[in-house]
Amino acid sequence: MKTIIVYYSFSGKTKKYAHELAAKENADVFSLKAEKPRTVLGAFLVGAPAAMRRKSARIGTLGFGFEEYDKIILAAPIWAGYPAPAFNSAVQLLPAGKQVELHFTSGSGDSSKSAQGTKDLIAGRGCELLAYIDVKL
Ligand SMILES: Cc1cc2nc3c(=O)[nH]c(=O)nc-3n(C[C@H](O)[C@H](O)[C@H](O)COP(=O)(O)O)c2cc1C
């Protein structure tokens, strides 16, 4: 089973988490980069409201093909209760039929406000959700 962890990290916590997970799972790892990196103020004033509206962010072309992998782990921080916009960009690229695991990092370890809607997004791509994991960092 070939696995890739695709993550977005704004301030570095999800990056560290994703790399530790990749080592444990013997998985490849890929970092999503926002084409327009946000300042902290921008993350709160623009990024967080965008997350609440489930907007995506421009992430450019990926350096790999999702098709090569059986299992895809997506990891992202929670902003204002919702996954950061780069997560939505990755979801839009998921090919149908993949096994998907979601890991969300947050200060509270609680993304219950948005969890069901996020699970529905994965189902909407025709993917099987293996796990939804909240991580308190
Ligand atoms: C714009 C913004 C909004 C955030 N909103 C929440 C939130 O609603 N709930 C929460 O528990 N943590 C919130 N956090 C904290 C982050 O989710 C948490 O620190 C996360 O692990 C950071 O990951 P990163 O370092 O990879 O960016 C927010 C952080 C930012 C920058």
PDB file of C-alpha atoms and ligand atoms in Angstrom:
ATOM      1  CA  MET A   1       0.000   0.000   0.000  1.00  0.00           C
ATOM      2  CA  LYS A   2       1.604   3.261  -1.129  1.00  0.00           C
ATOM      3  CA  THR A   3       0.788   6.226   1.091  1.00  0.00           C
ATOM      4  CA  ILE A   4       1.403   9.963   0.784  1.00  0.00           C
ATOM      5  CA  ILE A   5       0.878  12.637   3.402  1.00  0.00           C
ATOM      6  CA  VAL A   6      -0.098  15.930   1.830  1.00  0.00           C
ATOM      7  CA  TYR A   7      -0.074  18.776   4.299  1.00  0.00           C
ATOM      8  CA  TYR A   8      -0.446  22.500   4.607  1.00  0.00           C
ATOM      9  CA  SER A   9       1.217  24.286   7.482  1.00  0.00           C
ATOM     10  CA  PHE A  10       1.120  27.994   8.218  1.00  0.00           C
ATOM     11  CA  SER A  11       3.293  28.233  11.318  1.00  0.00           C
ATOM     12  CA  GLY A  12       5.157  24.914  11.228  1.00  0.00           C
ATOM     13  CA  LYS A  13       3.242  22.688  13.667  1.00  0.00           C
ATOM     14  CA  THR A  14       1.429  20.625  11.055  1.00  0.00           C
ATOM     15  CA  LYS A  15       4.685  20.301   9.115  1.00  0.00           C
ATOM     16  CA  LYS A  16       6.428  18.742  12.113  1.00  0.00           C
ATOM     17  CA  TYR A  17       3.435  16.497  12.792  1.00  0.00           C
ATOM     18  CA  ALA A  18       3.236  15.387   9.132  1.00  0.00           C
ATOM     19  CA  HIS A  19       6.912  14.502   8.951  1.00  0.00           C
ATOM     20  CA  GLU A  20       6.727  12.468  12.177  1.00  0.00           C
ATOM     21  CA  LEU A  21       3.667  10.653  10.836  1.00  0.00           C
ATOM     22  CA  ALA A  22       5.407  10.022   7.497  1.00  0.00           C
ATOM     23  CA  ALA A  23       8.304   8.359   9.289  1.00  0.00           C
ATOM     24  CA  LYS A  24       5.901   6.118  11.260  1.00  0.00           C
ATOM     25  CA  GLU A  25       3.757   5.219   8.253  1.00  0.00           C
ATOM     26  CA  ASN A  26       6.681   4.877   5.848  1.00  0.00           C
ATOM     27  CA  ALA A  27       4.859   7.374   3.649  1.00  0.00           C
ATOM     28  CA  ASP A  28       5.942   9.992   1.149  1.00  0.00           C
ATOM     29  CA  VAL A  29       5.287  13.535   2.217  1.00  0.00           C
ATOM     30  CA  PHE A  30       4.372  16.665   0.246  1.00  0.00           C
ATOM     31  CA  SER A  31       3.911  20.225   1.435  1.00  0.00           C
ATOM     32  CA  LEU A  32       1.163  22.372  -0.085  1.00  0.00           C
ATOM     33  CA  LYS A  33       2.383  25.922  -0.559  1.00  0.00           C
ATOM     34  CA  ALA A  34      -0.006  28.815  -0.894  1.00  0.00           C
ATOM     35  CA  GLU A  35       1.006  30.840  -3.949  1.00  0.00           C
ATOM     36  CA  LYS A  36       0.371  33.981  -1.922  1.00  0.00           C
ATOM     37  CA  PRO A  37       1.749  33.315   1.566  1.00  0.00           C
ATOM     38  CA  ARG A  38      -0.235  35.096   4.244  1.00  0.00           C
ATOM     39  CA  THR A  39       0.976  37.282   7.060  1.00  0.00           C
ATOM     40  CA  VAL A  40      -0.365  36.408  10.525  1.00  0.00           C
ATOM     41  CA  LEU A  41      -2.807  39.306  10.262  1.00  0.00           C
ATOM     42  CA  GLY A  42      -3.858  38.137   6.796  1.00  0.00           C
ATOM     43  CA  ALA A  43      -4.388  34.605   8.081  1.00  0.00           C
ATOM     44  CA  PHE A  44      -6.825  35.875  10.708  1.00  0.00           C
ATOM     45  CA  LEU A  45      -8.513  38.622   8.677  1.00  0.00           C
ATOM     46  CA  VAL A  46      -8.735  36.939   5.272  1.00  0.00           C
ATOM     47  CA  GLY A  47      -7.693  33.282   5.658  1.00  0.00           C
ATOM     48  CA  ALA A  48      -9.975  32.399   8.559  1.00  0.00           C
ATOM     49  CA  PRO A  49     -13.163  33.865   6.981  1.00  0.00           C
ATOM     50  CA  ALA A  50     -12.220  32.075   3.734  1.00  0.00           C
ATOM     51  CA  ALA A  51     -11.840  28.812   5.669  1.00  0.00           C
ATOM     52  CA  MET A  52     -15.318  29.297   7.163  1.00  0.00           C
ATOM     53  CA  ARG A  53     -16.731  29.632   3.636  1.00  0.00           C
ATOM     54  CA  ARG A  54     -14.747  26.535   2.551  1.00  0.00           C
ATOM     55  CA  LYS A  55     -12.853  28.552  -0.046  1.00  0.00           C
ATOM     56  CA  SER A  56      -9.716  27.115  -1.580  1.00  0.00           C
ATOM     57  CA  ALA A  57      -6.306  28.769  -1.922  1.00  0.00           C
ATOM     58  CA  ARG A  58      -4.069  28.830  -4.977  1.00  0.00           C
ATOM     59  CA  ILE A  59      -1.508  26.111  -4.424  1.00  0.00           C
ATOM     60  CA  GLY A  60       0.105  25.837  -7.872  1.00  0.00           C
ATOM     61  CA  THR A  61       0.881  22.531  -9.540  1.00  0.00           C
ATOM     62  CA  LEU A  62       1.573  19.513  -7.363  1.00  0.00           C
ATOM     63  CA  GLY A  63       4.943  17.831  -7.627  1.00  0.00           C
ATOM     64  CA  PHE A  64       3.386  14.361  -7.662  1.00  0.00           C
ATOM     65  CA  GLY A  65       0.344  12.499  -8.971  1.00  0.00           C
ATOM     66  CA  PHE A  66      -2.347  11.385  -6.524  1.00  0.00           C
ATOM     67  CA  GLU A  67      -2.971   8.470  -8.893  1.00  0.00           C
ATOM     68  CA  GLU A  68       0.302   6.826  -7.812  1.00  0.00           C
ATOM     69  CA  TYR A  69      -0.966   6.339  -4.271  1.00  0.00           C
ATOM     70  CA  ASP A  70      -3.467   3.957  -2.645  1.00  0.00           C
ATOM     71  CA  LYS A  71      -3.873   5.940   0.550  1.00  0.00           C
ATOM     72  CA  ILE A  72      -3.798   9.710   0.891  1.00  0.00           C
ATOM     73  CA  ILE A  73      -3.415  11.393   4.267  1.00  0.00           C
ATOM     74  CA  LEU A  74      -4.359  15.067   4.269  1.00  0.00           C
ATOM     75  CA  ALA A  75      -3.181  17.180   7.201  1.00  0.00           C
ATOM     76  CA  ALA A  76      -3.976  20.830   7.826  1.00  0.00           C
ATOM     77  CA  PRO A  77      -4.515  23.353  10.608  1.00  0.00           C
ATOM     78  CA  ILE A  78      -7.984  24.376  11.708  1.00  0.00           C
ATOM     79  CA  TRP A  79      -8.768  28.049  11.194  1.00  0.00           C
ATOM     80  CA  ALA A  80     -11.865  29.505  12.838  1.00  0.00           C
ATOM     81  CA  GLY A  81     -13.207  25.993  13.300  1.00  0.00           C
ATOM     82  CA  TYR A  82     -12.678  24.974   9.653  1.00  0.00           C
ATOM     83  CA  PRO A  83      -9.802  23.449   7.653  1.00  0.00           C
ATOM     84  CA  ALA A  84      -7.423  26.098   6.246  1.00  0.00           C
ATOM     85  CA  PRO A  85      -8.215  26.926   2.587  1.00  0.00           C
ATOM     86  CA  ALA A  86      -5.247  24.994   1.118  1.00  0.00           C
ATOM     87  CA  PHE A  87      -6.885  21.818   2.422  1.00  0.00           C
ATOM     88  CA  ASN A  88      -9.925  22.497   0.212  1.00  0.00           C
ATOM     89  CA  SER A  89      -7.613  22.933  -2.794  1.00  0.00           C
ATOM     90  CA  ALA A  90      -6.149  19.471  -2.184  1.00  0.00           C
ATOM     91  CA  VAL A  91      -9.586  17.893  -1.750  1.00  0.00           C
ATOM     92  CA  GLN A  92     -10.612  19.223  -5.170  1.00  0.00           C
ATOM     93  CA  LEU A  93      -7.774  17.220  -6.723  1.00  0.00           C
ATOM     94  CA  LEU A  94      -8.569  13.866  -5.087  1.00  0.00           C
ATOM     95  CA  PRO A  95      -9.261  11.133  -7.633  1.00  0.00           C
ATOM     96  CA  ALA A  96     -12.294   8.940  -6.923  1.00  0.00           C
ATOM     97  CA  GLY A  97     -11.703   5.561  -5.346  1.00  0.00           C
ATOM     98  CA  LYS A  98      -8.841   6.539  -3.016  1.00  0.00           C
ATOM     99  CA  GLN A  99      -8.618   5.756   0.671  1.00  0.00           C
ATOM    100  CA  VAL A 100      -8.306   8.987   2.611  1.00  0.00           C
ATOM    101  CA  GLU A 101      -7.353   9.862   6.166  1.00  0.00           C
ATOM    102  CA  LEU A 102      -7.754  13.354   7.585  1.00  0.00           C
ATOM    103  CA  HIS A 103      -5.619  14.835  10.368  1.00  0.00           C
ATOM    104  CA  PHE A 104      -6.437  18.313  11.645  1.00  0.00           C
ATOM    105  CA  THR A 105      -4.204  20.200  14.031  1.00  0.00           C
ATOM    106  CA  SER A 106      -5.520  22.950  16.269  1.00  0.00           C
ATOM    107  CA  GLY A 107      -4.956  24.619  19.586  1.00  0.00           C
ATOM    108  CA  SER A 108      -8.151  23.124  20.976  1.00  0.00           C
ATOM    109  CA  GLY A 109      -7.981  19.700  19.289  1.00  0.00           C
ATOM    110  CA  ASP A 110     -11.615  20.222  18.333  1.00  0.00           C
ATOM    111  CA  SER A 111     -12.937  20.623  14.792  1.00  0.00           C
ATOM    112  CA  SER A 112     -16.416  19.280  15.534  1.00  0.00           C
ATOM    113  CA  LYS A 113     -18.067  22.437  14.122  1.00  0.00           C
ATOM    114  CA  SER A 114     -16.909  21.572  10.607  1.00  0.00           C
ATOM    115  CA  ALA A 115     -16.259  17.811  10.840  1.00  0.00           C
ATOM    116  CA  GLN A 116     -19.422  16.505   9.181  1.00  0.00           C
ATOM    117  CA  GLY A 117     -19.190  18.964   6.284  1.00  0.00           C
ATOM    118  CA  THR A 118     -15.546  18.025   5.758  1.00  0.00           C
ATOM    119  CA  LYS A 119     -16.390  14.313   5.754  1.00  0.00           C
ATOM    120  CA  ASP A 120     -19.090  15.041   3.174  1.00  0.00           C
ATOM    121  CA  LEU A 121     -16.490  16.717   0.930  1.00  0.00           C
ATOM    122  CA  ILE A 122     -14.428  13.513   0.900  1.00  0.00           C
ATOM    123  CA  ALA A 123     -17.500  11.395   0.172  1.00  0.00           C
ATOM    124  CA  GLY A 124     -18.391  13.860  -2.589  1.00  0.00           C
ATOM    125  CA  ARG A 125     -15.071  13.041  -4.280  1.00  0.00           C
ATOM    126  CA  GLY A 126     -15.978   9.345  -4.311  1.00  0.00           C
ATOM    127  CA  CYS A 127     -13.271   8.526  -1.758  1.00  0.00           C
ATOM    128  CA  GLU A 128     -13.434   6.277   1.277  1.00  0.00           C
ATOM    129  CA  LEU A 129     -12.717   8.030   4.574  1.00  0.00           C
ATOM    130  CA  LEU A 130     -10.627   5.711   6.756  1.00  0.00           C
ATOM    131  CA  ALA A 131     -10.106   8.061   9.680  1.00  0.00           C
ATOM    132  CA  TYR A 132     -10.768  11.608  10.883  1.00  0.00           C
ATOM    133  CA  ILE A 133      -8.301  12.624  13.545  1.00  0.00           C
ATOM    134  CA  ASP A 134      -8.180  15.823  15.611  1.00  0.00           C
ATOM    135  CA  VAL A 135      -4.735  16.638  16.956  1.00  0.00           C
ATOM    136  CA  LYS A 136      -4.241  19.144  19.761  1.00  0.00           C
ATOM    137  CA  LEU A 137      -0.927  20.972  19.224  1.00  0.00           C
TER     138      LEU A 137
HETATM  139  C1  LIG B   1      -5.878  32.142  11.357  1.00  0.00           C
HETATM  140  C2  LIG B   1      -5.867  31.118  12.450  1.00  0.00           C
HETATM  141  C3  LIG B   1      -7.067  30.634  12.970  1.00  0.00           C
HETATM  142  C4  LIG B   1      -7.063  29.646  13.967  1.00  0.00           C
HETATM  143  N1  LIG B   1      -8.267  29.177  14.425  1.00  0.00           N
HETATM  144  C5  LIG B   1      -8.271  28.182  15.352  1.00  0.00           C
HETATM  145  C6  LIG B   1      -9.517  27.652  15.826  1.00  0.00           C
HETATM  146  O1  LIG B   1     -10.606  28.038  15.403  1.00  0.00           O
HETATM  147  N2  LIG B   1      -9.469  26.672  16.769  1.00  0.00           N
HETATM  148  C7  LIG B   1      -8.286  26.198  17.269  1.00  0.00           C
HETATM  149  O2  LIG B   1      -8.317  25.316  18.132  1.00  0.00           O
HETATM  150  N3  LIG B   1      -7.089  26.661  16.828  1.00  0.00           N
HETATM  151  C8  LIG B   1      -7.053  27.644  15.884  1.00  0.00           C
HETATM  152  N4  LIG B   1      -5.858  28.122  15.417  1.00  0.00           N
HETATM  153  C9  LIG B   1      -4.617  27.485  15.877  1.00  0.00           C
HETATM  154  C10 LIG B   1      -4.072  26.492  14.844  1.00  0.00           C
HETATM  155  O3  LIG B   1      -5.092  25.639  14.339  1.00  0.00           O
HETATM  156  C11 LIG B   1      -2.998  25.579  15.445  1.00  0.00           C
HETATM  157  O4  LIG B   1      -2.025  26.344  16.079  1.00  0.00           O
HETATM  158  C12 LIG B   1      -2.379  24.717  14.352  1.00  0.00           C
HETATM  159  O5  LIG B   1      -1.811  23.554  14.930  1.00  0.00           O
HETATM  160  C13 LIG B   1      -1.309  25.470  13.590  1.00  0.00           C
HETATM  161  O6  LIG B   1      -0.771  24.647  12.574  1.00  0.00           O
HETATM  162  P1  LIG B   1       0.432  25.187  11.668  1.00  0.00           P
HETATM  163  O7  LIG B   1       1.548  25.602  12.613  1.00  0.00           O
HETATM  164  O8  LIG B   1       0.829  24.013  10.849  1.00  0.00           O
HETATM  165  O9  LIG B   1      -0.065  26.314  10.849  1.00  0.00           O
HETATM  166  C14 LIG B   1      -5.830  29.120  14.449  1.00  0.00           C
HETATM  167  C15 LIG B   1      -4.617  29.614  13.924  1.00  0.00           C
HETATM  168  C16 LIG B   1      -4.648  30.594  12.932  1.00  0.00           C
HETATM  169  C17 LIG B   1      -3.335  31.096  12.361  1.00  0.00           C
END
